[in-house]
Amino acid sequence: MESTAKDNFFLPFFHAIGKKVLHIINSLGAAAIFFVLSFLKIFRARQFREIVQQVFYIGAKSSTIVLLVGLFTGMVLGLQLYYTLVKFGSQGVLGSVVALTLIRELGPVLTAIMITARAGSAMTAEIGNLRISEQVDALYTMRIDPQRYLISPRIAASIISFPLLTAFFDLIGILGGYLTGVVLLGVDKGAYFYRIREYVDMVDIRGGFIKSLVFALLVATICCFQGYFTHLRTDSYGAKSVSLSTTSAVVYSCVTILISDYVVTAFLM
Amino acid sequence: METPLIEFREVTKRFDEKTVLDKADLLIYENQITTIIGKSGSGKSVLIKHIIGLLTPDEGSILFRGKPVKDMQKKEWEGYRSQISYMFQNNALFDSMTVFENIALPLRQTTKLRKKEIERKVMSRLEQMELADAAGKYPAELSGGMQKRVALARALVTDPAIVLFDEPTTSQDPIRRNTILSMIAHYRKQFGFTAILISHDIPDVFFISDRILLLWEGKIGFHGTYEELTRLKHPMIDEFLQSIEGLRDELTGLLSKEMFRSRYALSLGGGQADTTFTAVIFIAGVDHSVDLPRPQAGIEVLKVLGEQVNNYFGPLGGFSARHSRDKILTILPRISPQEAGQLVQDISQGLSKVLPGMESLTPGRIAADECFWLSVSAGIAEATSAEDIDEIMLRAETNQKVMVKFQCGREGVTQ
């Protein structure tokens, strides 16, 4: 009798956990299939124009905010690191520390988060709106594969834009560090750039590039997936479901960026 | 026996616990307008979404020209789909694209046509729909009626063999509603497609339909012509018609056909007592040899005619209803045919004053190469309540004379 009572007490608990785990696995599987199918459709005909358009929206239009964040990140790094390094009398290595921090870590991560906030959320909202107003179905009825037309160009554009914007972020960040370190705090100009050239290797740049590619695939897939299946949400309908999908897309993307950053870094080290 | 173009065999569709289609059998024939009617939420949209593949049946099969679509190879399936167009209830236009881009989209994405050819096709459709001036506008800048026409243009731009219309007249006023239905009938004749229509616009939609399907509790409860529908005395059909048909015809303001029949039975003991009365039939004729926008002119005339008939005959105890797309039948219980003739004269005078002021007949609205005529005729017959209404109509029709005629280029309305 006692065992049965215990079973009854724990059963709903494990049932809820099991249900949630199954839901997560199911969603991950669906997202993986969604990504593979969408990725393969990048190479179909009539994609060039759409991809260029999306590079403009995701890449070019995000550049201002990315450059602004890059500049101030570099400046604040220059400031913080200068006062730390000066304690050890090593302010001469400021350039290399700023550059390595940006190229290896902050550049890819912050760029990805900024693009998620600006373009990722817009992707989810736009696709979600198309879905709830039956425009995705309309594409299907016109024999236009919605995944090929809506999702593949966004994934391709992310693959192109993320590394490019990361490179810009790194560059402007290094200049930001130069502004505070050299112009404001008096570090030697030659030493700043010399140390960068001496300590930053190709492997660091490659690592940052790989990270930005991984983030591009993750962010584009998550944001498009959330928008594309917004009509399947069970917690809300219509405009509300689009807003919840957009929130979920941004949250999941940011969390995934940070988790995958750790995983990729561990592999690269 | 003719092979149906599309056939449903015991198609069942469930959403969670709810069974929307329950072993539904359906036959759609080529080059016809088939209208699907049914209560709201009865699964009409679900039914036609199966035809284009937006939904797939849980059980049963769908056949195209006798072949199950689920057995089709990919190429065959694409070929089948390329013949179908779908006009959505809410239009589903792309808000971020202009009208031109919306209509050009299926051509750009699914054909290898050159830019010039696409432009020519799109502009031709836009002109047919009187939307040439709106080509550069966004859907949000257009009225509801214009958006509908854009959706219709997009559905027709690929020259489909089958067009599915999901409530094409929702949220339109009676004139616009009838114009859209006329447009569908007109283009079906012109382009020769098979139309499958969902509509609640009774009686208007019946007048353009070749066959009517009533979806009832997940099954096709009735299929046949409008005449068969109105003659069939079945609780299901009575319940449906009563639930959907108002007391009055929205376009003309006259009695609905059902109300007309019950008034006829009540006041004259229709079909039983032998009471004599006068019947007048009014027929609005429109020049069908020319292209649009004649349907709108014809509909406006019918509306004006309905108002006039109501004004003149209503106070004298007469009652009227629209019995087909362009025919109004009036029953005058205590009026002789001679007196009725005098009243018809008065109505024709009234009409000749009102018609030239109608929006669609104002000279500025009609281009020189669009000249057309329209007329209103009337026929009077003495009848007894033992006769069938259709017989009375036929007899009155044989006596018809033109009351008023409008022909652009001439001096307005002639009598």
XYZ file of C-alpha atoms in Angstrom:
684
model
C 0.000 0.000 0.000
C 2.776 2.393 0.986
C 4.617 1.764 -2.277
C 1.500 2.534 -4.296
C 1.008 5.820 -2.462
C 4.622 6.743 -3.180
C 4.172 5.795 -6.844
C 1.139 8.008 -7.059
C 3.088 10.853 -5.522
C 6.072 10.630 -7.889
C 4.257 9.570 -11.029
C 2.891 12.990 -12.046
C 6.295 14.517 -11.313
C 8.196 12.104 -13.564
C 5.409 12.193 -16.103
C 5.776 15.970 -16.401
C 9.568 15.738 -16.674
C 9.344 12.936 -19.222
C 6.848 14.875 -21.269
C 9.054 17.944 -21.265
C 12.174 15.947 -22.199
C 10.298 14.243 -25.036
C 9.066 17.610 -26.234
C 12.599 19.005 -26.220
C 14.012 16.002 -28.078
C 11.172 16.179 -30.553
C 11.744 19.892 -31.166
C 15.500 19.409 -31.532
C 14.921 16.661 -34.067
C 12.425 18.788 -35.971
C 14.813 21.768 -35.957
C 17.658 19.563 -37.214
C 15.547 18.237 -40.109
C 14.319 21.764 -40.783
C 17.907 23.007 -40.970
C 19.161 20.212 -43.225
C 16.277 20.625 -45.688
C 16.589 24.403 -45.728
C 20.365 24.270 -46.087
C 20.171 21.917 -49.075
C 17.649 24.210 -50.769
C 20.169 27.070 -50.733
C 21.689 25.517 -53.837
C 18.449 25.443 -55.841
C 17.749 27.789 -58.759
C 16.385 31.343 -58.318
C 18.058 31.875 -54.948
C 20.665 34.486 -55.793
C 18.372 37.515 -55.716
C 16.720 36.458 -52.457
C 20.073 35.751 -50.807
C 21.471 39.154 -51.824
C 18.351 40.810 -50.440
C 18.717 38.961 -47.142
C 22.451 39.786 -46.927
C 21.351 43.408 -47.188
C 18.778 43.024 -44.373
C 20.801 40.794 -42.067
C 24.306 42.026 -42.872
C 24.366 45.553 -44.235
C 21.520 46.851 -42.101
C 23.038 45.385 -38.928
C 26.462 46.864 -39.594
C 25.875 50.211 -37.831
C 24.798 48.665 -34.546
C 27.527 46.004 -34.743
C 30.227 48.605 -35.427
C 28.964 50.836 -32.625
C 28.972 47.989 -30.119
C 32.387 46.869 -31.431
C 33.862 50.324 -30.965
C 32.688 50.708 -27.386
C 33.571 47.116 -26.482
C 37.117 47.766 -27.712
C 37.243 51.074 -25.853
C 36.053 49.610 -22.573
C 38.440 46.659 -22.970
C 41.293 49.086 -23.549
C 40.337 50.988 -20.448
C 39.842 47.988 -18.153
C 42.868 46.068 -19.348
C 45.165 49.096 -19.203
C 44.559 49.575 -15.471
C 45.024 45.842 -14.819
C 48.149 45.514 -16.944
C 49.743 48.648 -15.574
C 49.848 46.988 -12.135
C 52.199 44.396 -13.640
C 54.031 46.924 -15.781
C 52.810 45.084 -18.888
C 50.742 47.803 -20.537
C 52.809 47.240 -23.684
C 50.884 44.041 -24.413
C 47.543 45.902 -24.334
C 47.095 45.660 -28.108
C 47.529 41.897 -28.208
C 45.249 41.292 -25.202
C 42.497 43.480 -26.661
C 42.858 41.853 -30.075
C 42.911 38.272 -28.771
C 39.908 38.877 -26.507
C 37.965 40.301 -29.400
C 39.026 37.856 -32.101
C 38.722 34.695 -30.022
C 35.736 35.479 -27.861
C 33.918 38.767 -27.705
C 33.829 39.472 -31.440
C 31.910 36.348 -32.523
C 29.716 36.224 -29.390
C 28.698 39.872 -29.230
C 28.233 40.133 -32.995
C 25.988 37.075 -32.940
C 23.961 38.472 -30.039
C 23.605 41.855 -31.748
C 22.473 40.258 -35.018
C 20.047 38.062 -33.081
C 18.547 41.107 -31.400
C 18.278 43.076 -34.611
C 17.831 40.671 -37.514
C 16.992 37.363 -35.799
C 13.952 38.778 -34.036
C 12.844 40.401 -37.294
C 13.195 37.052 -39.105
C 10.941 35.317 -36.573
C 8.373 38.106 -36.549
C 8.248 38.344 -40.333
C 7.997 34.620 -40.981
C 5.542 34.250 -38.089
C 3.326 36.949 -39.565
C 3.490 35.330 -42.970
C 2.451 32.086 -41.346
C -0.523 33.358 -39.365
C -1.862 35.352 -42.316
C -1.732 32.216 -44.515
C 0.933 33.739 -46.763
C 3.130 30.680 -46.233
C 0.211 28.510 -47.379
C -0.293 30.896 -50.291
C 3.307 30.265 -51.371
C 2.673 26.536 -51.252
C -0.481 26.862 -53.354
C 1.553 28.803 -55.933
C 4.023 25.902 -56.046
C 6.709 28.003 -54.389
C 8.442 25.937 -51.739
C 8.120 28.148 -48.625
C 11.268 26.700 -47.108
C 13.277 27.388 -50.240
C 11.828 30.861 -50.676
C 11.767 32.047 -47.069
C 14.228 30.048 -45.003
C 17.146 29.036 -47.237
C 18.056 32.615 -48.267
C 18.074 33.667 -44.617
C 20.379 30.819 -43.625
C 22.681 31.550 -46.574
C 22.674 35.264 -45.783
C 23.516 34.533 -42.142
C 26.423 32.323 -43.190
C 27.751 35.219 -45.263
C 26.951 38.067 -42.875
C 27.990 36.690 -39.477
C 31.720 36.192 -40.268
C 31.873 39.487 -42.165
C 30.288 41.462 -39.374
C 32.456 39.653 -36.839
C 35.539 40.733 -38.794
C 34.290 44.327 -38.767
C 33.495 44.066 -35.073
C 37.030 42.829 -34.334
C 38.630 45.533 -36.437
C 36.649 48.412 -34.987
C 37.075 46.937 -31.502
C 40.869 46.950 -31.927
C 40.628 50.572 -33.041
C 38.472 51.293 -29.971
C 41.185 49.786 -27.771
C 43.693 51.946 -29.612
C 41.622 55.056 -28.891
C 41.572 54.506 -25.137
C 44.947 52.783 -24.792
C 47.081 54.882 -27.129
C 45.232 58.167 -27.665
C 43.821 58.634 -24.142
C 46.134 56.673 -21.833
C 49.437 57.037 -23.647
C 50.436 53.461 -24.526
C 53.051 53.400 -27.253
C 51.406 53.345 -30.679
C 54.055 51.111 -32.266
C 53.942 48.628 -29.370
C 50.117 48.398 -29.617
C 50.162 47.215 -33.248
C 53.470 45.301 -32.996
C 52.123 43.127 -30.153
C 48.960 42.413 -32.124
C 50.997 41.214 -35.090
C 53.289 39.187 -32.842
C 50.675 37.409 -30.683
C 47.636 37.022 -32.898
C 48.000 33.843 -34.956
C 45.993 32.524 -37.850
C 44.608 29.855 -35.541
C 42.935 32.574 -33.413
C 41.332 34.160 -36.448
C 40.241 30.764 -37.744
C 38.710 29.928 -34.357
C 36.716 33.159 -34.317
C 35.615 32.516 -37.883
C 34.450 28.975 -37.037
C 32.517 30.289 -34.057
C 30.775 32.946 -36.101
C 29.789 30.309 -38.673
C 28.385 28.031 -35.968
C 26.467 30.954 -34.451
C 25.131 31.917 -37.883
C 23.698 28.446 -38.455
C 22.240 28.243 -34.957
C 20.703 31.722 -34.887
C 19.228 31.511 -38.392
C 17.807 28.046 -37.757
C 16.316 28.898 -34.363
C 14.798 32.202 -35.494
C 13.375 30.803 -38.731
C 12.122 27.645 -37.000
C 10.297 29.646 -34.350
C 8.635 31.838 -36.970
C 7.836 29.049 -39.396
C 6.051 26.946 -36.802
C 4.478 29.773 -34.850
C 1.012 28.438 -35.765
C 1.730 25.201 -33.926
C 2.148 26.923 -30.561
C -0.342 25.654 -28.073
C 0.056 28.474 -25.561
C -1.307 31.264 -27.764
C -2.705 32.165 -31.171
C -2.440 34.917 -33.747
C -0.378 38.029 -33.045
C 0.319 36.881 -29.501
C 1.893 33.673 -30.790
C 4.163 35.721 -33.073
C 5.295 37.865 -30.158
C 5.946 34.786 -27.999
C 7.816 33.089 -30.836
C 9.970 36.183 -31.282
C 10.786 36.252 -27.580
C 11.563 32.528 -27.602
C 13.753 32.915 -30.685
C 15.859 35.653 -29.076
C 16.153 33.847 -25.740
C 16.973 30.441 -27.271
C 19.446 32.012 -29.683
C 21.324 33.897 -26.964
C 21.453 30.875 -24.666
C 22.538 28.629 -27.546
C 25.250 31.109 -28.575
C 26.747 31.030 -25.082
C 26.492 27.254 -24.686
C 27.887 26.528 -28.146
C 30.624 29.101 -27.552
C 31.861 26.997 -24.673
C 31.609 23.763 -26.662
C 33.386 25.155 -29.727
C 36.074 26.788 -27.575
C 36.669 23.454 -25.809
C 37.131 21.771 -29.203
C 39.428 24.481 -30.493
C 41.716 24.576 -27.476
C -20.408 8.109 -67.464
C -18.190 11.178 -67.215
C -15.103 10.700 -65.015
C -15.106 13.346 -62.329
C -12.203 15.775 -62.360
C -11.767 15.427 -58.617
C -13.247 12.761 -56.427
C -13.165 12.243 -52.668
C -13.702 8.690 -51.477
C -14.620 8.352 -47.825
C -12.219 11.102 -46.798
C -11.876 11.515 -43.051
C -9.970 14.303 -41.340
C -9.580 14.741 -37.618
C -8.009 17.522 -35.596
C -7.225 16.070 -32.170
C -10.534 14.706 -30.961
C -12.671 16.561 -33.481
C -13.695 14.811 -36.699
C -14.188 17.503 -39.314
C -14.650 15.310 -42.369
C -16.306 11.989 -41.736
C -16.049 9.642 -44.730
C -16.942 12.459 -47.095
C -17.613 11.532 -50.726
C -17.357 14.294 -53.262
C -17.474 14.664 -57.030
C -16.258 17.718 -58.933
C -16.816 17.863 -62.687
C -14.739 19.690 -65.251
C -15.682 23.168 -66.495
C -18.364 23.656 -63.897
C -18.781 26.025 -60.994
C -19.290 23.882 -57.928
C -20.291 25.708 -54.779
C -19.739 24.204 -51.369
C -22.121 25.467 -48.739
C -22.399 24.593 -45.099
C -22.557 26.177 -41.673
C -19.575 28.093 -40.310
C -16.965 25.722 -38.927
C -18.427 22.755 -40.792
C -15.118 22.057 -42.560
C -15.585 23.653 -45.982
C -12.097 25.201 -46.043
C -10.639 21.954 -44.711
C -12.331 20.166 -47.585
C -10.852 22.332 -50.338
C -7.444 22.496 -48.671
C -7.287 18.735 -49.264
C -7.663 19.318 -52.999
C -4.505 21.404 -53.258
C -2.529 19.344 -50.758
C -2.407 21.842 -47.904
C -3.979 19.084 -45.829
C -3.893 15.333 -46.289
C -6.690 12.954 -45.309
C -6.353 10.714 -42.274
C -8.389 8.097 -44.088
C -9.859 7.718 -47.548
C -8.486 8.894 -50.863
C -8.603 11.801 -53.265
C -8.599 11.076 -56.986
C -7.717 13.362 -59.855
C -9.155 12.159 -63.157
C -9.606 8.770 -61.535
C -6.054 8.465 -60.186
C -5.357 8.610 -56.431
C -3.181 11.650 -55.754
C -1.254 9.827 -53.029
C -0.010 7.344 -55.636
C 1.313 10.091 -57.897
C 5.031 10.390 -58.616
C 6.644 13.695 -57.642
C 6.549 15.013 -61.214
C 2.949 13.970 -61.648
C 2.007 15.581 -58.351
C 3.724 18.824 -59.373
C 1.886 18.677 -62.691
C -1.405 18.255 -60.860
C -0.678 21.143 -58.523
C 0.388 23.383 -61.384
C -3.194 23.219 -62.644
C -4.694 24.493 -59.401
C -4.923 27.974 -57.963
C -6.263 28.964 -54.585
C -7.841 32.230 -53.623
C -7.699 32.619 -49.859
C -10.509 33.895 -47.688
C -8.343 36.733 -46.352
C -6.581 37.156 -49.725
C -3.125 36.210 -48.283
C -1.421 38.955 -50.271
C 2.207 39.707 -49.466
C 2.093 42.996 -47.574
C 5.706 43.860 -48.345
C 5.206 43.522 -52.103
C 3.395 45.831 -54.482
C 0.296 44.707 -56.334
C 2.411 44.079 -59.432
C 4.984 42.026 -57.493
C 2.233 40.013 -55.800
C 0.747 38.997 -59.124
C 4.122 38.463 -60.781
C 5.441 36.273 -57.954
C 4.127 32.882 -59.151
C 5.338 33.615 -62.679
C 8.777 34.725 -61.502
C 9.212 31.780 -59.195
C 7.686 28.900 -61.122
C 8.085 29.692 -64.809
C 10.941 30.474 -67.152
C 9.125 33.395 -68.741
C 11.172 36.441 -69.674
C 10.820 39.650 -67.702
C 8.940 41.371 -70.534
C 6.522 38.479 -70.932
C 5.810 38.427 -67.193
C 5.226 42.172 -67.251
C 2.828 41.821 -70.172
C 0.842 39.026 -68.524
C 0.602 40.806 -65.192
C -0.441 44.115 -66.740
C -3.047 42.362 -68.847
C -4.576 40.768 -65.732
C -4.405 44.076 -63.896
C -6.239 45.820 -66.704
C -8.894 43.104 -66.799
C -9.454 43.640 -63.095
C -9.394 47.445 -63.404
C -6.310 47.586 -61.246
C -3.789 49.061 -63.664
C -3.545 52.261 -61.603
C -2.866 50.268 -58.449
C 0.099 48.292 -59.839
C 2.651 50.177 -57.758
C 0.600 50.277 -54.566
C 0.919 48.014 -51.552
C -2.034 45.860 -50.455
C -2.495 47.964 -47.310
C -3.146 50.997 -49.498
C -6.094 49.317 -51.247
C -9.735 48.889 -50.270
C -11.044 45.431 -49.310
C -12.702 45.009 -52.705
C -9.536 45.940 -54.573
C -7.509 43.513 -52.479
C -9.978 40.789 -53.452
C -9.465 41.615 -57.100
C -5.686 41.513 -56.665
C -6.033 38.066 -55.081
C -8.252 37.010 -57.977
C -5.728 38.358 -60.495
C -2.946 36.443 -58.752
C -5.019 33.260 -58.750
C -5.691 33.571 -62.483
C -2.311 34.800 -63.726
C -0.927 31.282 -64.146
C -3.920 30.272 -66.301
C -4.996 27.461 -63.960
C -7.389 24.693 -64.932
C -8.948 24.573 -61.458
C -9.477 27.546 -59.175
C -10.461 27.145 -55.553
C -12.214 30.176 -54.081
C -12.437 30.223 -50.300
C -15.230 32.674 -49.474
C -14.236 35.189 -52.133
C -17.000 37.625 -51.213
C -16.557 37.835 -47.443
C -16.833 41.348 -46.011
C -18.049 42.881 -49.257
C -21.157 44.988 -49.734
C -23.999 43.392 -51.773
C -23.055 45.150 -55.019
C -19.351 44.318 -54.754
C -20.245 40.774 -53.683
C -22.344 40.239 -56.765
C -19.689 41.866 -58.907
C -17.071 39.398 -57.646
C -19.401 36.454 -58.258
C -20.144 37.786 -61.731
C -16.434 38.178 -62.331
C -15.867 34.553 -61.353
C -18.643 33.407 -63.698
C -17.345 35.691 -66.442
C -13.717 34.579 -66.176
C -14.706 30.955 -65.889
C -16.456 31.333 -69.223
C -13.568 33.308 -70.701
C -10.678 31.173 -69.475
C -12.546 27.885 -69.154
C -11.403 26.795 -65.711
C -13.216 24.628 -63.197
C -14.264 26.676 -60.190
C -14.795 25.342 -56.700
C -16.330 27.948 -54.497
C -17.097 28.276 -50.832
C -19.707 30.892 -50.143
C -22.460 31.913 -47.770
C -23.937 34.408 -50.192
C -27.347 32.952 -50.712
C -29.055 33.362 -53.125
C -26.412 35.200 -55.187
C -23.927 32.333 -55.323
C -26.577 29.859 -56.453
C -27.233 31.869 -59.581
C -23.718 31.300 -60.918
C -23.308 27.707 -59.727
C -23.704 24.620 -61.862
C -23.685 22.310 -58.867
C -24.128 22.781 -55.163
C -22.663 20.622 -52.421
C -23.940 20.882 -48.883
C -21.429 19.857 -46.248
C -23.361 18.614 -43.267
C -21.868 17.041 -40.140
C -18.676 16.053 -41.953
C -20.416 14.490 -44.926
C -21.723 15.726 -48.252
C -25.408 15.922 -47.336
C -26.593 17.069 -50.742
C -25.190 17.467 -54.223
C -27.098 18.694 -57.217
C -28.373 21.810 -58.908
C -29.941 24.838 -57.256
C -33.379 23.823 -58.529
C -32.960 20.370 -57.011
C -31.869 21.958 -53.742
C -34.885 24.239 -53.499
C -37.305 21.504 -54.491
C -35.929 18.930 -52.122
C -37.876 18.948 -48.893
C -35.477 17.671 -46.299
C -35.128 18.826 -42.670
C -31.348 19.163 -43.132
C -31.729 21.527 -46.100
C -34.554 23.484 -44.489
C -32.496 23.887 -41.333
C -29.475 24.992 -43.313
C -31.323 27.453 -45.522
C -33.139 28.928 -42.546
C -29.868 29.289 -40.649
C -28.111 31.056 -43.478
C -30.747 32.805 -45.545
C -32.045 36.092 -44.214
C -35.601 37.303 -44.524
C -34.603 39.637 -47.294
C -32.319 39.572 -50.295
C -29.554 41.983 -49.332
C -28.989 43.268 -52.845
C -32.536 44.164 -53.825
C -34.177 44.529 -50.428
C -36.912 42.143 -51.654
C -38.045 38.972 -49.893
C -35.711 36.000 -49.844
C -36.848 33.120 -52.028
C -37.822 31.016 -49.025
C -39.832 33.882 -47.512
C -41.471 34.490 -50.868
C -42.605 30.867 -51.064
C -44.028 30.897 -47.558
C -45.804 34.238 -48.201
C -47.188 32.800 -51.428
C -48.484 29.742 -49.622
C -49.968 31.807 -46.783
C -51.676 34.547 -48.764
C -52.779 32.548 -51.798
C -52.791 29.007 -50.493
C -50.154 28.216 -53.154
C -50.759 24.966 -54.976
C -54.131 24.276 -53.312
C -56.800 27.027 -53.368
C -57.751 28.385 -56.774
C -57.242 32.131 -56.308
C -56.568 34.365 -59.313
C -53.839 36.992 -59.205
C -51.409 38.870 -61.421
C -47.717 37.997 -61.740
C -45.120 40.375 -63.126
C -41.628 39.317 -64.048
C -38.824 41.850 -64.418
C -35.697 40.885 -66.298
C -32.500 42.926 -66.221
C -30.575 42.283 -69.432
C -26.922 43.168 -69.831
C -24.784 43.144 -72.952
C -22.644 40.033 -72.496
C -20.645 40.538 -75.678
C -18.295 42.987 -74.031
C -15.875 42.643 -71.165
C -16.115 43.919 -67.573
C -17.193 46.195 -65.829
C -20.668 45.374 -67.113
C -21.511 43.031 -64.229
C -21.370 45.952 -61.824
C -23.733 47.975 -64.034
C -26.123 45.012 -64.250
C -26.044 44.547 -60.487
C -26.650 48.217 -59.833
C -29.640 48.117 -62.198
C -31.018 45.112 -60.332
C -30.638 46.950 -57.042
C -32.439 50.025 -58.369
C -35.125 47.833 -59.914
C -35.618 46.054 -56.579
C -36.116 49.384 -54.826
C -38.603 50.598 -57.447
C -40.591 47.353 -57.388
C -40.748 47.504 -53.611
C -41.838 51.141 -53.615
C -44.628 50.668 -56.156
C -45.983 47.220 -55.337
C -45.266 46.941 -51.604
C -48.030 49.360 -50.474
C -50.526 47.549 -52.756
C -49.957 44.208 -51.026
C -47.621 42.839 -53.689
C -44.580 40.778 -52.774
C -41.471 40.089 -54.801
C -38.282 38.041 -54.807
C -35.264 37.500 -57.027
C -35.679 34.115 -58.675
C -32.458 33.994 -60.605
C -29.448 36.215 -61.083
C -31.357 38.839 -63.066
C -35.063 38.035 -62.657
C -37.513 39.447 -60.133
C -40.968 37.950 -59.766
C -43.777 39.984 -58.212
C -47.114 38.594 -57.139
C -50.001 41.080 -56.999
C -52.961 39.378 -55.273
C -55.653 42.059 -55.708
C -54.533 43.767 -58.915
C -55.751 43.080 -62.444
C -53.280 42.630 -65.320
C -54.403 46.001 -66.783
C -53.747 47.808 -63.519
C -50.422 46.007 -63.257
C -49.561 47.214 -66.761
C -50.158 50.829 -65.692
C -47.955 50.333 -62.629
C -45.195 48.839 -64.774
C -45.382 51.961 -66.936
C -44.912 54.102 -63.818
C -41.932 51.996 -62.768
C -40.322 52.329 -66.186
C -40.684 56.114 -65.955
C -39.112 56.033 -62.520
C -36.272 53.867 -63.795
C -35.552 56.125 -66.756
C -35.028 58.967 -64.287
C -32.834 56.983 -61.904
C -30.669 54.949 -64.305
C -28.647 57.779 -65.898
C -27.518 58.835 -62.416
C -26.103 55.395 -61.629
C -22.377 55.444 -60.874
C -21.375 52.768 -63.370
C -23.338 54.430 -66.183
C -21.961 57.935 -65.844
C -20.224 58.943 -69.090
C -16.812 59.480 -67.454
C -16.733 55.860 -66.267
C -17.192 54.302 -69.681
C -14.411 54.373 -72.237
C -15.322 54.801 -75.901
C -14.312 51.239 -76.772
C -16.299 49.805 -73.865
C -19.765 50.762 -75.107
C -22.494 48.377 -74.071
C -26.217 48.214 -73.535
C -28.435 47.153 -70.680
C -32.193 46.878 -70.496
C -35.045 46.105 -68.153
C -38.003 44.126 -69.513
C -41.280 43.231 -67.865
C -43.839 40.521 -68.575
C -47.316 40.271 -67.065
C -49.457 37.145 -66.697
C -52.667 36.289 -64.968
C -52.295 33.196 -62.853
C -54.042 30.989 -60.348
C -52.586 29.677 -57.125
C -53.007 26.127 -58.383
C -50.103 26.774 -60.767
C -46.484 26.190 -60.023
C -44.379 29.335 -59.568
C -41.934 28.259 -62.284
C -44.803 27.828 -64.757
C -46.150 31.276 -63.922
C -42.700 32.773 -64.419
C -42.335 31.107 -67.785
C -45.714 32.371 -68.941
C -45.011 35.921 -67.780
C -41.638 35.774 -69.509
C -43.262 35.003 -72.866
C -45.159 38.320 -72.566
C -42.084 40.383 -71.796
C -41.552 43.810 -73.355
C -38.598 46.139 -72.968
C -39.374 48.864 -70.416
C -36.145 50.831 -70.556
C -32.909 50.454 -72.442
C -29.604 52.153 -71.861
C -26.992 52.308 -74.538
C -23.899 54.389 -74.180
C -23.160 56.625 -77.125
C -26.890 57.102 -77.574
C -28.898 59.572 -75.585
C -28.878 57.811 -72.247
C -31.983 55.805 -71.393
C -34.597 55.072 -74.012
C -38.080 53.798 -73.390
